[in-house]
C-alpha positions as semicolon CSV with decimal commas, in nm:
position;residue;x (nm);y (nm);z (nm)
1;X;8,394;10,161;20,527
2;X;8,051;10,042;20,424
3;X;7,770;10,295;20,398
4;X;7,496;10,247;20,653
5;X;7,141;10,314;20,536
6;X;6,894;10,378;20,817
7;X;6,544;10,270;20,724
8;X;6,347;10,038;20,952
9;X;6,540;10,047;21,281
10;X;6,371;10,131;21,610
11;X;6,447;10,464;21,778
12;X;6,715;10,294;21,987
13;X;6,871;10,127;21,685
14;X;6,878;10,450;21,487
15;X;7,172;10,552;21,703
16;X;7,345;10,221;21,768
17;X;7,328;10,106;21,406
18;X;7,545;10,397;21,291
19;X;7,822;10,268;21,514
20;X;7,775;9,894;21,510
21;X;7,556;9,775;21,224
22;X;7,837;9,781;20,968
23;X;8,053;9,554;21,185
24;X;8,339;9,805;21,192
25;X;8,501;9,877;21,527
26;X;8,539;10,237;21,646
27;X;8,817;10,388;21,854
28;X;8,770;10,691;22,079
29;X;9,072;10,835;22,262
30;X;9,008;11,104;22,522
31;X;9,251;11,315;22,722
32;X;9,148;11,466;23,055
33;X;9,287;11,679;23,335
34;X;9,532;11,888;23,136
35;X;9,662;12,212;23,286
36;X;9,921;12,462;23,168
37;X;10,183;12,267;23,363
38;X;10,097;11,931;23,204
39;X;10,040;12,078;22,857
40;X;10,385;11,981;22,715
41;X;10,318;11,614;22,795
42;X;9,966;11,639;22,658
43;X;10,089;11,801;22,339
44;X;10,349;11,528;22,288
45;X;10,083;11,260;22,335
46;X;9,847;11,434;22,092
47;X;10,125;11,457;21,834
48;X;10,186;11,084;21,868
49;X;9,818;11,028;21,797
50;X;9,831;11,268;21,503
51;X;10,098;11,048;21,351
52;X;9,850;10,760;21,372
53;X;9,560;10,958;21,226
54;X;9,369;10,962;21,555
55;X;9,186;11,276;21,668
56;X;9,138;11,332;22,041
57;X;8,833;11,407;22,250
58;X;8,963;11,680;22,482
59;X;8,782;11,655;22,817
60;X;8,811;12,003;22,962
61;X;8,694;12,153;23,291
62;X;8,710;12,534;23,276
63;X;8,686;12,598;23,652
64;X;8,556;12,901;23,837
65;X;8,882;13,096;23,848
66;X;8,963;13,423;23,674
67;X;9,250;13,522;23,450
68;X;9,266;13,196;23,260
69;X;9,143;13,318;22,923
70;X;9,498;13,380;22,800
71;X;9,630;13,053;22,937
72;X;9,846;12,846;22,701
73;X;9,605;12,552;22,735
74;X;9,315;12,755;22,595
75;X;9,513;12,853;22,287
76;X;9,629;12,496;22,241
77;X;9,271;12,366;22,258
78;X;9,172;12,611;21,984
79;X;9,452;12,478;21,766
80;X;9,360;12,118;21,843
81;X;8,997;12,181;21,752
82;X;9,111;12,309;21,414
83;X;9,295;11,980;21,364
84;X;8,980;11,776;21,430
85;X;8,977;11,725;21,806
86;X;8,646;11,748;21,992
87;X;8,605;11,981;22,290
88;X;8,405;11,808;22,564
89;X;8,287;11,976;22,883
90;X;8,420;11,775;23,177
91;X;8,259;11,942;23,477
92;X;8,300;12,292;23,613
93;X;8,444;12,344;23,960
94;X;8,502;12,034;24,168
95;X;8,518;12,197;24,508
96;X;8,307;12,225;24,818
97;X;8,035;12,487;24,807
98;X;7,659;12,530;24,813
99;X;7,620;12,202;24,627
100;X;7,841;12,032;24,887
101;X;8,031;11,837;24,629
102;X;8,321;11,774;24,865
103;X;8,522;11,471;24,765
104;X;8,251;11,321;24,547
105;X;8,246;11,339;24,171
106;X;8,106;11,680;24,087
107;X;7,792;11,574;23,898
108;X;7,739;11,233;24,058
109;X;7,458;11,327;24,294
110;X;7,339;11,676;24,200
111;X;6,966;11,742;24,153
112;X;6,853;11,896;23,826
113;X;6,850;12,258;23,945
114;X;7,200;12,257;24,095
115;X;7,342;12,065;23,801
116;X;7,182;12,320;23,569
117;X;7,345;12,610;23,751
118;X;7,689;12,454;23,718
119;X;7,637;12,368;23,354
120;X;7,528;12,722;23,269
121;X;7,828;12,867;23,451
122;X;8,063;12,631;23,269
123;X;7,912;12,714;22,931
124;X;7,940;13,089;22,995
125;X;8,305;13,043;23,080
126;X;8,371;12,838;22,768
127;X;8,173;13,076;22,551
128;X;8,387;13,367;22,665
129;X;8,688;13,207;22,497
130;X;8,501;13,051;22,203
131;X;8,525;12,693;22,320
132;X;8,154;12,622;22,311
133;X;8,045;12,260;22,308
134;X;7,732;12,049;22,339
135;X;7,924;11,738;22,450
136;X;7,958;11,637;22,814
137;X;8,154;11,381;23,014
138;X;8,102;11,401;23,392
139;X;8,402;11,391;23,628
140;X;8,479;11,029;23,719
141;X;8,231;10,933;23,446
142;X;7,931;10,948;23,685
143;X;7,622;11,161;23,613
144;X;7,312;11,182;23,831
145;X;6,962;11,158;23,683
146;X;6,923;11,529;23,759
147;X;7,238;11,607;23,563
148;X;7,105;11,419;23,260
149;X;6,780;11,615;23,281
150;X;6,971;11,943;23,302
151;X;7,190;11,848;23,006
152;X;6,884;11,775;22,794
153;X;6,714;12,101;22,899
154;X;7,023;12,301;22,798
155;X;7,052;12,147;22,455
156;X;7,346;11,913;22,500
157;X;7,340;11,642;22,235
158;X;7,563;11,377;22,393
159;X;7,706;11,261;22,722
160;X;7,929;10,966;22,797
161;X;7,957;10,784;23,126
162;X;8,160;10,485;23,238
163;X;7,925;10,237;23,072
164;X;7,856;10,396;22,735
165;X;7,777;10,686;22,504
166;X;7,429;10,840;22,521
167;X;7,236;11,064;22,286
168;X;7,026;11,338;22,444
169;X;6,843;11,482;22,145
170;X;6,708;11,144;22,034
171;X;6,672;10,811;22,216
172;X;6,970;10,581;22,197
173;X;7,289;10,465;22,359
174;X;7,592;10,253;22,282
175;X;7,722;10,027;22,553
176;X;8,099;10,063;22,564
177;X;8,296;10,070;22,887
178;X;8,563;10,336;22,917
179;X;8,911;10,185;22,952
180;X;9,216;10,334;23,113
181;X;9,446;10,317;23,411
182;X;9,196;10,436;23,669
183;X;9,010;10,106;23,662
184;X;9,044;9,803;23,438
185;X;8,874;9,469;23,420
186;X;9,017;9,146;23,543
187;X;9,151;9,056;23,883
188;X;9,457;9,245;23,992
189;X;9,737;9,012;24,105
190;X;9,853;9,028;24,462
191;X;10,192;9,192;24,437
192;X;10,386;9,421;24,664
193;X;10,608;9,526;24,378
194;X;10,462;9,850;24,242
195;X;10,636;9,798;23,911
196;X;10,472;9,458;23,868
197;X;10,130;9,608;23,940
198;X;10,193;9,887;23,693
199;X;10,302;9,644;23,425
200;X;9,982;9,449;23,486
201;X;9,766;9,760;23,437
202;X;9,941;9,833;23,109
203;X;9,898;9,478;22,979
204;X;9,530;9,473;23,071
205;X;9,461;9,798;22,886
206;X;9,621;9,678;22,564
207;X;9,450;9,338;22,586
208;X;9,104;9,484;22,655
209;X;9,123;9,741;22,376
210;X;9,240;9,476;22,129
211;X;8,957;9,244;22,235
212;X;8,688;9,510;22,189
213;X;8,825;9,611;21,850
214;X;8,845;9,253;21,723
215;X;8,479;9,207;21,815
216;X;8,374;9,514;21,621
217;X;8,285;9,720;21,928
218;X;8,359;10,074;22,042
219;X;8,697;10,090;22,217
220;X;8,706;10,395;22,446
221;X;9,048;10,485;22,590
222;X;9,080;10,765;22,843
223;X;9,422;10,899;22,936
224;X;9,454;11,142;23,227
225;X;9,719;11,410;23,263
226;X;9,861;11,221;23,561
227;X;9,904;10,912;23,340
228;X;10,130;11,111;23,109
229;X;10,384;11,145;23,389
230;X;10,452;10,771;23,361
231;X;10,628;10,665;23,038
232;X;10,503;10,307;23,073
233;X;10,144;10,428;23,065
234;X;10,203;10,647;22,763
235;X;10,365;10,355;22,584
236;X;10,076;10,125;22,679
237;X;9,811;10,374;22,565
238;X;9,980;10,410;22,227
239;X;10,021;10,033;22,203
240;X;9,648;9,997;22,272
241;X;9,572;10,249;21,997
242;X;9,798;10,058;21,757
243;X;9,625;9,731;21,849
244;X;9,282;9,881;21,780
245;X;9,392;10,024;21,447
246;X;9,553;9,694;21,349
247;X;9,220;9,523;21,420
248;X;9,049;9,761;21,176
249;X;8,901;10,013;21,419
250;X;8,806;10,351;21,274
251;X;8,917;10,643;21,493
252;X;8,639;10,889;21,580
253;X;8,565;11,143;21,854
254;X;8,264;11,201;22,076
255;X;8,161;11,466;21,826
256;X;8,050;11,192;21,586
257;X;7,799;11,066;21,840
258;X;7,639;11,409;21,853
259;X;7,657;11,473;21,478
260;X;7,492;11,149;21,366
261;X;7,118;11,193;21,325
262;X;6,843;10,972;21,195
263;X;6,797;10,984;20,819
């Protein structure tokens, strides 16, 4: 991969050039929603990515419950971090309460103060089991302006939403839409056959990832724990990874976005 020398770029380009100026595509694969029950499927998927040389961005929501510090998932995340995965805070406790989150995405509409309280609680919980992180992805990939302010105040260095990856310690962002089975581009065909619709989702994911990689962009694939229950989706996600790698994409994690700083 060519070395990128940062010299005369603007503050915005100082970030984007690291990813895009060399013309090499990047691949980010994230895994979200894992629990102790879904851990075996998540571990199998991670091992399949290991075989391809692809580290995973582990999107983890610690929750407000007690007695979880010895959970198998926590130990597994420690082991995955040692293998190069990135730990990414993915919300805290998506339930009704003083913030009246209800059915909305947890950080989608919170003002700065309430977002800050949740972030501090989440970081204390993660710190108790040595899973500290300065990376953040909001549930459903939606963050309010108040959440972004709170993230910056608390020293987070990166957050990613549905549209791109954003630096918080310096100006800059990379536009790159997250791809997965929750929502994909294109027009869904009218079909009563659930299997036909599912096959369509899988084809779209592989095609979109391949297209982004061929154009030298940042291909972001998110796989949820519920996706791992469907073999067709697992197969499609791995096929999309293979397509990106075949197009020359370099696998990275969200940690790279936080680690890269202006020269």
